[in-house]
Amino acid sequence: MTNKHLTISWLYPELMSTYGDRGNIIVLQKRCAWREIDIKIEKISISTSESKLANCDLLFMGGAQDTQQEIVNNDLFNKKGEVLKELIEDNIPGLFICGAYQFLGKYYKTAEGKNLPGLGIFPLKTENPGEKHPRLIGNIVIERNRQKYVGFENHGGRTYLENPQMAFAKVLKGYGNNGKDKTEGIIYKNSIGTYLHGPILPKNPEIADWLIETALERKYNEKITLTPLDDSIEKAAQEIIINRA
Ligand code: GLN
């Protein structure tokens, strides 16, 4: 596949990137390069203008701890939030991990009880019950449409979806959104919100390809069939974690 180009807006790479989240960008870059799809990564920081963010075909934002989340929250809420909302509502595909996922809901109550308002794009809320309650940590296995995905989660926040049918997947092993209702993440328009760090894409290449394919189809308004790649190493890694769990 030639003559195709994708621009990825990577939000707050310095502040929002924990537990290997940067690996997701490497996977997107590689899987595009192997197929001769030209790819440009735009790093969007606090000092970056909203117009730069707006000019993209795919969105990515990783997780962070509460301190970084508070810094980013101000910029998102006062500056970039509106553009981000427009992009998501306009079906630009996106991957939002953990802290980023929490931001897109209605609010995130931190471990100290501080309420950080969210962008209200995803119909959900997140509450961290405080340091006395255990963080939800470990390897996680989830299932969506009979396909299993694996990752690593580490969060204090418990997310509750207004409509559990919108969950990205069902938890087979681990905690997911809140450790209780077996839902994991959300899928809203073409955006995925999830707690899976690890990072998620190297071990789950199907998700990477879904993002690339959806971004290309939306941009070029044509049916895209990506050239298959040899994913035997990725599948072996996935299987080991599923069996271990
Ligand atoms: N601060 C959030 C929580 O603990 C997000 C953590 C993360 O992104 N890993 O719930």
PDB file of C-alpha atoms and ligand atoms in Angstrom:
ATOM      1  CA  MET A   1       0.000   0.000   0.000  1.00  0.00           C
ATOM      2  CA  THR A   2       1.694   3.195  -1.104  1.00  0.00           C
ATOM      3  CA  ASN A   3       0.890   6.910  -1.316  1.00  0.00           C
ATOM      4  CA  LYS A   4      -1.045   6.801   1.916  1.00  0.00           C
ATOM      5  CA  HIS A   5      -0.200   9.010   4.835  1.00  0.00           C
ATOM      6  CA  LEU A   6      -1.299   9.207   8.473  1.00  0.00           C
ATOM      7  CA  THR A   7      -0.626  11.886  11.080  1.00  0.00           C
ATOM      8  CA  ILE A   8      -0.860  10.781  14.701  1.00  0.00           C
ATOM      9  CA  SER A   9      -1.335  13.334  17.440  1.00  0.00           C
ATOM     10  CA  TRP A  10       0.422  12.007  20.546  1.00  0.00           C
ATOM     11  CA  LEU A  11      -0.935  13.976  23.478  1.00  0.00           C
ATOM     12  CA  TYR A  12       1.360  15.024  26.320  1.00  0.00           C
ATOM     13  CA  PRO A  13       4.187  12.489  25.685  1.00  0.00           C
ATOM     14  CA  GLU A  14       6.331  13.915  28.502  1.00  0.00           C
ATOM     15  CA  LEU A  15       3.605  13.907  31.144  1.00  0.00           C
ATOM     16  CA  MET A  16       1.275  11.098  30.105  1.00  0.00           C
ATOM     17  CA  SER A  17       3.290   7.970  29.386  1.00  0.00           C
ATOM     18  CA  THR A  18       3.601   5.275  32.024  1.00  0.00           C
ATOM     19  CA  TYR A  19       4.192   1.500  32.105  1.00  0.00           C
ATOM     20  CA  GLY A  20       5.469   1.373  28.546  1.00  0.00           C
ATOM     21  CA  ASP A  21       2.750   3.455  26.866  1.00  0.00           C
ATOM     22  CA  ARG A  22       5.342   4.901  24.448  1.00  0.00           C
ATOM     23  CA  GLY A  23       5.561   1.407  22.948  1.00  0.00           C
ATOM     24  CA  ASN A  24       2.146   1.954  21.373  1.00  0.00           C
ATOM     25  CA  ILE A  25       3.527   4.743  19.215  1.00  0.00           C
ATOM     26  CA  ILE A  26       6.476   2.558  18.150  1.00  0.00           C
ATOM     27  CA  VAL A  27       4.052  -0.199  17.112  1.00  0.00           C
ATOM     28  CA  LEU A  28       1.895   2.167  15.073  1.00  0.00           C
ATOM     29  CA  GLN A  29       5.021   3.580  13.398  1.00  0.00           C
ATOM     30  CA  LYS A  30       6.445   0.148  12.591  1.00  0.00           C
ATOM     31  CA  ARG A  31       3.234  -1.453  11.363  1.00  0.00           C
ATOM     32  CA  CYS A  32       2.694   1.502   9.026  1.00  0.00           C
ATOM     33  CA  ALA A  33       6.314   1.556   7.831  1.00  0.00           C
ATOM     34  CA  TRP A  34       6.265  -2.201   7.042  1.00  0.00           C
ATOM     35  CA  ARG A  35       3.317  -1.489   4.755  1.00  0.00           C
ATOM     36  CA  GLU A  36       4.851   1.629   3.246  1.00  0.00           C
ATOM     37  CA  ILE A  37       2.252   3.867   4.820  1.00  0.00           C
ATOM     38  CA  ASP A  38       3.875   7.203   5.471  1.00  0.00           C
ATOM     39  CA  ILE A  39       3.432   8.219   9.112  1.00  0.00           C
ATOM     40  CA  LYS A  40       4.081  11.425  11.000  1.00  0.00           C
ATOM     41  CA  ILE A  41       3.981  11.697  14.796  1.00  0.00           C
ATOM     42  CA  GLU A  42       3.013  15.101  16.158  1.00  0.00           C
ATOM     43  CA  LYS A  43       3.927  15.492  19.816  1.00  0.00           C
ATOM     44  CA  ILE A  44       1.281  17.637  21.471  1.00  0.00           C
ATOM     45  CA  SER A  45       2.486  19.258  24.687  1.00  0.00           C
ATOM     46  CA  ILE A  46       1.100  21.998  26.921  1.00  0.00           C
ATOM     47  CA  SER A  47       2.847  24.622  24.761  1.00  0.00           C
ATOM     48  CA  THR A  48       1.528  23.183  21.463  1.00  0.00           C
ATOM     49  CA  SER A  49      -1.283  25.054  19.752  1.00  0.00           C
ATOM     50  CA  GLU A  50      -4.769  23.582  19.383  1.00  0.00           C
ATOM     51  CA  SER A  51      -4.569  23.907  15.599  1.00  0.00           C
ATOM     52  CA  LYS A  52      -1.670  21.456  15.484  1.00  0.00           C
ATOM     53  CA  LEU A  53      -3.721  18.968  17.477  1.00  0.00           C
ATOM     54  CA  ALA A  54      -6.658  19.394  15.114  1.00  0.00           C
ATOM     55  CA  ASN A  55      -4.649  18.340  12.093  1.00  0.00           C
ATOM     56  CA  CYS A  56      -4.519  14.590  12.685  1.00  0.00           C
ATOM     57  CA  ASP A  57      -5.920  11.245  11.568  1.00  0.00           C
ATOM     58  CA  LEU A  58      -5.345   9.280  14.769  1.00  0.00           C
ATOM     59  CA  LEU A  59      -5.139  10.189  18.457  1.00  0.00           C
ATOM     60  CA  PHE A  60      -3.074   8.637  21.213  1.00  0.00           C
ATOM     61  CA  MET A  61      -2.713   9.548  24.880  1.00  0.00           C
ATOM     62  CA  GLY A  62      -1.161   7.424  27.639  1.00  0.00           C
ATOM     63  CA  GLY A  63      -1.616   7.219  31.386  1.00  0.00           C
ATOM     64  CA  ALA A  64      -0.063   9.050  34.328  1.00  0.00           C
ATOM     65  CA  GLN A  65      -0.206   9.385  38.054  1.00  0.00           C
ATOM     66  CA  ASP A  66      -2.452  11.916  39.775  1.00  0.00           C
ATOM     67  CA  THR A  67       0.166  14.733  39.939  1.00  0.00           C
ATOM     68  CA  GLN A  68       0.778  14.759  36.187  1.00  0.00           C
ATOM     69  CA  GLN A  69      -2.925  14.328  35.583  1.00  0.00           C
ATOM     70  CA  GLU A  70      -3.646  17.540  37.459  1.00  0.00           C
ATOM     71  CA  ILE A  71      -1.173  19.513  35.312  1.00  0.00           C
ATOM     72  CA  VAL A  72      -2.576  18.122  32.074  1.00  0.00           C
ATOM     73  CA  ASN A  73      -6.135  18.540  33.261  1.00  0.00           C
ATOM     74  CA  ASN A  74      -5.787  22.342  33.347  1.00  0.00           C
ATOM     75  CA  ASP A  75      -4.514  22.487  29.781  1.00  0.00           C
ATOM     76  CA  LEU A  76      -7.133  20.055  28.525  1.00  0.00           C
ATOM     77  CA  PHE A  77      -9.975  21.757  30.277  1.00  0.00           C
ATOM     78  CA  ASN A  78      -9.004  25.328  29.425  1.00  0.00           C
ATOM     79  CA  LYS A  79      -7.392  24.900  25.998  1.00  0.00           C
ATOM     80  CA  LYS A  80      -7.350  21.671  24.035  1.00  0.00           C
ATOM     81  CA  GLY A  81     -10.482  19.920  25.305  1.00  0.00           C
ATOM     82  CA  GLU A  82     -12.850  21.432  22.765  1.00  0.00           C
ATOM     83  CA  VAL A  83     -10.718  20.404  19.781  1.00  0.00           C
ATOM     84  CA  LEU A  84     -10.235  16.932  21.223  1.00  0.00           C
ATOM     85  CA  LYS A  85     -13.981  16.554  21.642  1.00  0.00           C
ATOM     86  CA  GLU A  86     -14.611  17.658  18.052  1.00  0.00           C
ATOM     87  CA  LEU A  87     -12.076  15.138  16.735  1.00  0.00           C
ATOM     88  CA  ILE A  88     -13.526  12.233  18.716  1.00  0.00           C
ATOM     89  CA  GLU A  89     -17.105  13.160  17.820  1.00  0.00           C
ATOM     90  CA  ASP A  90     -15.989  13.362  14.181  1.00  0.00           C
ATOM     91  CA  ASN A  91     -14.948   9.681  14.310  1.00  0.00           C
ATOM     92  CA  ILE A  92     -11.190  10.207  14.358  1.00  0.00           C
ATOM     93  CA  PRO A  93      -9.940   6.944  15.856  1.00  0.00           C
ATOM     94  CA  GLY A  94      -8.173   7.190  19.188  1.00  0.00           C
ATOM     95  CA  LEU A  95      -6.543   5.136  21.904  1.00  0.00           C
ATOM     96  CA  PHE A  96      -6.717   6.523  25.443  1.00  0.00           C
ATOM     97  CA  ILE A  97      -4.995   4.646  28.247  1.00  0.00           C
ATOM     98  CA  CYS A  98      -5.793   4.740  31.948  1.00  0.00           C
ATOM     99  CA  GLY A  99      -5.348   8.361  33.122  1.00  0.00           C
ATOM    100  CA  ALA A 100      -6.212   9.578  29.605  1.00  0.00           C
ATOM    101  CA  TYR A 101      -9.300   7.359  29.567  1.00  0.00           C
ATOM    102  CA  GLN A 102     -10.360   8.815  32.926  1.00  0.00           C
ATOM    103  CA  PHE A 103     -10.050  12.396  31.602  1.00  0.00           C
ATOM    104  CA  LEU A 104     -12.551  11.785  28.842  1.00  0.00           C
ATOM    105  CA  GLY A 105     -15.264  10.861  31.319  1.00  0.00           C
ATOM    106  CA  LYS A 106     -17.320  13.222  33.446  1.00  0.00           C
ATOM    107  CA  TYR A 107     -14.868  13.520  36.335  1.00  0.00           C
ATOM    108  CA  TYR A 108     -11.986  11.854  38.131  1.00  0.00           C
ATOM    109  CA  LYS A 109     -11.945  11.978  41.910  1.00  0.00           C
ATOM    110  CA  THR A 110      -8.304  11.627  42.991  1.00  0.00           C
ATOM    111  CA  ALA A 111      -6.992   9.536  45.885  1.00  0.00           C
ATOM    112  CA  GLU A 112      -7.003  12.735  47.979  1.00  0.00           C
ATOM    113  CA  GLY A 113     -10.636  13.375  47.189  1.00  0.00           C
ATOM    114  CA  LYS A 114     -10.029  16.218  44.738  1.00  0.00           C
ATOM    115  CA  ASN A 115     -12.532  16.358  41.884  1.00  0.00           C
ATOM    116  CA  LEU A 116     -10.891  16.845  38.493  1.00  0.00           C
ATOM    117  CA  PRO A 117     -13.574  17.691  35.966  1.00  0.00           C
ATOM    118  CA  GLY A 118     -13.444  15.562  32.830  1.00  0.00           C
ATOM    119  CA  LEU A 119     -14.254  16.469  29.264  1.00  0.00           C
ATOM    120  CA  GLY A 120     -17.551  14.571  29.424  1.00  0.00           C
ATOM    121  CA  ILE A 121     -17.028  12.871  26.073  1.00  0.00           C
ATOM    122  CA  PHE A 122     -17.282   9.324  27.397  1.00  0.00           C
ATOM    123  CA  PRO A 123     -20.401   8.607  29.504  1.00  0.00           C
ATOM    124  CA  LEU A 124     -18.583   7.475  32.627  1.00  0.00           C
ATOM    125  CA  LYS A 125     -17.165   8.635  35.952  1.00  0.00           C
ATOM    126  CA  THR A 126     -14.065   7.566  37.885  1.00  0.00           C
ATOM    127  CA  GLU A 127     -13.494   7.629  41.609  1.00  0.00           C
ATOM    128  CA  ASN A 128     -10.352   6.738  43.499  1.00  0.00           C
ATOM    129  CA  PRO A 129     -11.474   5.513  46.957  1.00  0.00           C
ATOM    130  CA  GLY A 130      -8.143   6.587  48.516  1.00  0.00           C
ATOM    131  CA  GLU A 131      -4.811   5.170  49.600  1.00  0.00           C
ATOM    132  CA  LYS A 132      -6.391   2.781  52.139  1.00  0.00           C
ATOM    133  CA  HIS A 133      -7.946   0.814  49.306  1.00  0.00           C
ATOM    134  CA  PRO A 134      -5.782  -1.424  47.145  1.00  0.00           C
ATOM    135  CA  ARG A 135      -4.702  -0.284  43.705  1.00  0.00           C
ATOM    136  CA  LEU A 136      -5.874  -2.564  40.939  1.00  0.00           C
ATOM    137  CA  ILE A 137      -2.590  -4.025  39.706  1.00  0.00           C
ATOM    138  CA  GLY A 138      -1.557  -7.000  37.583  1.00  0.00           C
ATOM    139  CA  ASN A 139      -1.760  -8.768  34.278  1.00  0.00           C
ATOM    140  CA  ILE A 140      -5.205  -8.646  32.723  1.00  0.00           C
ATOM    141  CA  VAL A 141      -6.960 -10.753  30.093  1.00  0.00           C
ATOM    142  CA  ILE A 142     -10.065  -9.424  28.394  1.00  0.00           C
ATOM    143  CA  GLU A 143     -12.337 -10.618  25.598  1.00  0.00           C
ATOM    144  CA  ARG A 144     -14.168  -8.751  22.849  1.00  0.00           C
ATOM    145  CA  ASN A 145     -16.068 -10.545  20.079  1.00  0.00           C
ATOM    146  CA  ARG A 146     -14.388 -13.853  21.011  1.00  0.00           C
ATOM    147  CA  GLN A 147     -10.926 -12.324  20.630  1.00  0.00           C
ATOM    148  CA  LYS A 148      -8.757 -12.239  23.750  1.00  0.00           C
ATOM    149  CA  TYR A 149      -6.446  -9.314  24.511  1.00  0.00           C
ATOM    150  CA  VAL A 150      -3.827  -9.007  27.241  1.00  0.00           C
ATOM    151  CA  GLY A 151      -2.207  -6.171  29.138  1.00  0.00           C
ATOM    152  CA  PHE A 152      -1.026  -4.855  32.471  1.00  0.00           C
ATOM    153  CA  GLU A 153      -3.113  -2.595  34.675  1.00  0.00           C
ATOM    154  CA  ASN A 154      -2.171  -0.341  37.582  1.00  0.00           C
ATOM    155  CA  HIS A 155      -4.792   2.129  38.717  1.00  0.00           C
ATOM    156  CA  GLY A 156      -6.415   3.413  41.873  1.00  0.00           C
ATOM    157  CA  GLY A 157      -9.432   4.887  40.072  1.00  0.00           C
ATOM    158  CA  ARG A 158     -12.581   2.838  39.652  1.00  0.00           C
ATOM    159  CA  THR A 159     -14.520   3.649  36.497  1.00  0.00           C
ATOM    160  CA  TYR A 160     -18.253   3.199  36.171  1.00  0.00           C
ATOM    161  CA  LEU A 161     -19.891   3.277  32.743  1.00  0.00           C
ATOM    162  CA  GLU A 162     -23.369   4.773  32.451  1.00  0.00           C
ATOM    163  CA  ASN A 163     -24.145   2.057  29.954  1.00  0.00           C
ATOM    164  CA  PRO A 164     -22.169  -1.161  30.531  1.00  0.00           C
ATOM    165  CA  GLN A 165     -23.015  -2.233  26.949  1.00  0.00           C
ATOM    166  CA  MET A 166     -20.483   0.330  25.789  1.00  0.00           C
ATOM    167  CA  ALA A 167     -17.604  -1.548  27.440  1.00  0.00           C
ATOM    168  CA  PHE A 168     -14.642  -2.245  25.193  1.00  0.00           C
ATOM    169  CA  ALA A 169     -14.396  -5.808  26.492  1.00  0.00           C
ATOM    170  CA  LYS A 170     -15.296  -8.288  29.214  1.00  0.00           C
ATOM    171  CA  VAL A 171     -12.750  -9.060  31.944  1.00  0.00           C
ATOM    172  CA  LEU A 172     -11.642 -12.705  32.062  1.00  0.00           C
ATOM    173  CA  LYS A 173      -8.788 -12.194  34.523  1.00  0.00           C
ATOM    174  CA  GLY A 174      -7.888  -9.014  36.407  1.00  0.00           C
ATOM    175  CA  TYR A 175      -9.901  -5.953  37.436  1.00  0.00           C
ATOM    176  CA  GLY A 176     -10.780  -3.770  34.442  1.00  0.00           C
ATOM    177  CA  ASN A 177     -12.957  -0.718  34.997  1.00  0.00           C
ATOM    178  CA  ASN A 178     -13.712  -1.195  38.672  1.00  0.00           C
ATOM    179  CA  GLY A 179     -12.917  -4.750  39.784  1.00  0.00           C
ATOM    180  CA  LYS A 180     -16.600  -5.537  40.192  1.00  0.00           C
ATOM    181  CA  ASP A 181     -18.743  -5.539  37.077  1.00  0.00           C
ATOM    182  CA  LYS A 182     -16.302  -7.308  34.707  1.00  0.00           C
ATOM    183  CA  THR A 183     -16.392  -4.465  32.194  1.00  0.00           C
ATOM    184  CA  GLU A 184     -13.143  -3.177  30.699  1.00  0.00           C
ATOM    185  CA  GLY A 185     -12.762   0.186  29.019  1.00  0.00           C
ATOM    186  CA  ILE A 186     -15.188   1.787  26.637  1.00  0.00           C
ATOM    187  CA  ILE A 187     -15.632   2.067  22.917  1.00  0.00           C
ATOM    188  CA  TYR A 188     -17.175   5.331  21.841  1.00  0.00           C
ATOM    189  CA  LYS A 189     -17.414   6.202  18.132  1.00  0.00           C
ATOM    190  CA  ASN A 190     -13.937   5.156  16.902  1.00  0.00           C
ATOM    191  CA  SER A 191     -12.179   5.760  20.207  1.00  0.00           C
ATOM    192  CA  ILE A 192     -11.074   3.141  22.692  1.00  0.00           C
ATOM    193  CA  GLY A 193     -10.611   3.996  26.352  1.00  0.00           C
ATOM    194  CA  THR A 194      -8.892   1.232  28.333  1.00  0.00           C
ATOM    195  CA  TYR A 195      -6.869   0.458  31.449  1.00  0.00           C
ATOM    196  CA  LEU A 196      -4.455  -1.762  29.521  1.00  0.00           C
ATOM    197  CA  HIS A 197      -0.892  -0.544  29.768  1.00  0.00           C
ATOM    198  CA  GLY A 198       1.922  -2.922  29.113  1.00  0.00           C
ATOM    199  CA  PRO A 199       1.863  -1.410  26.441  1.00  0.00           C
ATOM    200  CA  ILE A 200      -1.332  -2.688  24.838  1.00  0.00           C
ATOM    201  CA  LEU A 201      -0.471  -2.645  21.120  1.00  0.00           C
ATOM    202  CA  PRO A 202       2.672  -4.846  20.852  1.00  0.00           C
ATOM    203  CA  LYS A 203       0.867  -7.787  22.434  1.00  0.00           C
ATOM    204  CA  ASN A 204      -2.411  -7.098  20.656  1.00  0.00           C
ATOM    205  CA  PRO A 205      -1.556  -6.238  17.053  1.00  0.00           C
ATOM    206  CA  GLU A 206      -5.218  -6.641  16.036  1.00  0.00           C
ATOM    207  CA  ILE A 207      -6.015  -3.439  17.930  1.00  0.00           C
ATOM    208  CA  ALA A 208      -3.127  -1.587  16.271  1.00  0.00           C
ATOM    209  CA  ASP A 209      -4.334  -2.652  12.837  1.00  0.00           C
ATOM    210  CA  TRP A 210      -7.927  -1.730  13.616  1.00  0.00           C
ATOM    211  CA  LEU A 211      -6.755   1.786  14.519  1.00  0.00           C
ATOM    212  CA  ILE A 212      -4.618   2.114  11.365  1.00  0.00           C
ATOM    213  CA  GLU A 213      -7.323   0.710   9.101  1.00  0.00           C
ATOM    214  CA  THR A 214     -10.063   2.871  10.591  1.00  0.00           C
ATOM    215  CA  ALA A 215      -7.896   5.984  10.328  1.00  0.00           C
ATOM    216  CA  LEU A 216      -7.110   5.278   6.659  1.00  0.00           C
ATOM    217  CA  GLU A 217     -10.716   4.475   5.764  1.00  0.00           C
ATOM    218  CA  ARG A 218     -11.930   7.655   7.383  1.00  0.00           C
ATOM    219  CA  LYS A 219      -9.242   9.767   5.733  1.00  0.00           C
ATOM    220  CA  TYR A 220      -9.418   8.328   2.209  1.00  0.00           C
ATOM    221  CA  ASN A 221     -13.098   7.378   2.282  1.00  0.00           C
ATOM    222  CA  GLU A 222     -12.448   3.963   0.771  1.00  0.00           C
ATOM    223  CA  LYS A 223     -12.361   0.348   1.977  1.00  0.00           C
ATOM    224  CA  ILE A 224      -8.865  -0.458   3.212  1.00  0.00           C
ATOM    225  CA  THR A 225      -7.471  -3.964   3.546  1.00  0.00           C
ATOM    226  CA  LEU A 226      -4.102  -3.880   5.252  1.00  0.00           C
ATOM    227  CA  THR A 227      -1.336  -6.171   4.007  1.00  0.00           C
ATOM    228  CA  PRO A 228      -1.085  -9.007   6.555  1.00  0.00           C
ATOM    229  CA  LEU A 229       2.099  -9.082   8.652  1.00  0.00           C
ATOM    230  CA  ASP A 230       3.826 -12.003  10.357  1.00  0.00           C
ATOM    231  CA  ASP A 231       2.494 -11.707  13.913  1.00  0.00           C
ATOM    232  CA  SER A 232       3.732 -15.071  15.196  1.00  0.00           C
ATOM    233  CA  ILE A 233       5.961 -13.520  17.882  1.00  0.00           C
ATOM    234  CA  GLU A 234       3.178 -11.202  19.044  1.00  0.00           C
ATOM    235  CA  LYS A 235       0.695 -14.091  19.164  1.00  0.00           C
ATOM    236  CA  ALA A 236       3.161 -16.230  21.145  1.00  0.00           C
ATOM    237  CA  ALA A 237       3.581 -13.428  23.712  1.00  0.00           C
ATOM    238  CA  GLN A 238      -0.193 -13.047  23.932  1.00  0.00           C
ATOM    239  CA  GLU A 239      -0.657 -16.766  24.472  1.00  0.00           C
ATOM    240  CA  ILE A 240       1.966 -17.014  27.192  1.00  0.00           C
ATOM    241  CA  ILE A 241       0.204 -14.307  29.194  1.00  0.00           C
ATOM    242  CA  ILE A 242      -3.227 -15.874  28.663  1.00  0.00           C
ATOM    243  CA  ASN A 243      -1.925 -19.249  29.859  1.00  0.00           C
ATOM    244  CA  ARG A 244      -0.129 -17.709  32.810  1.00  0.00           C
ATOM    245  CA  ALA A 245      -3.293 -15.922  33.868  1.00  0.00           C
TER     246      ALA A 245
HETATM  247  N1  GLN B   1      -3.949   8.200  38.384  1.00  0.00           N
HETATM  248  C1  GLN B   1      -4.833   7.248  37.850  1.00  0.00           C
HETATM  249  C2  GLN B   1      -5.198   6.133  38.803  1.00  0.00           C
HETATM  250  O1  GLN B   1      -4.403   5.731  39.631  1.00  0.00           O
HETATM  251  C3  GLN B   1      -4.266   6.724  36.556  1.00  0.00           C
HETATM  252  C4  GLN B   1      -3.121   5.751  36.675  1.00  0.00           C
HETATM  253  C5  GLN B   1      -2.511   5.368  35.379  1.00  0.00           C
HETATM  254  O2  GLN B   1      -2.655   6.041  34.347  1.00  0.00           O
HETATM  255  N2  GLN B   1      -1.773   4.298  35.379  1.00  0.00           N
HETATM  256  O3  GLN B   1      -6.315   5.653  38.719  1.00  0.00           O
END
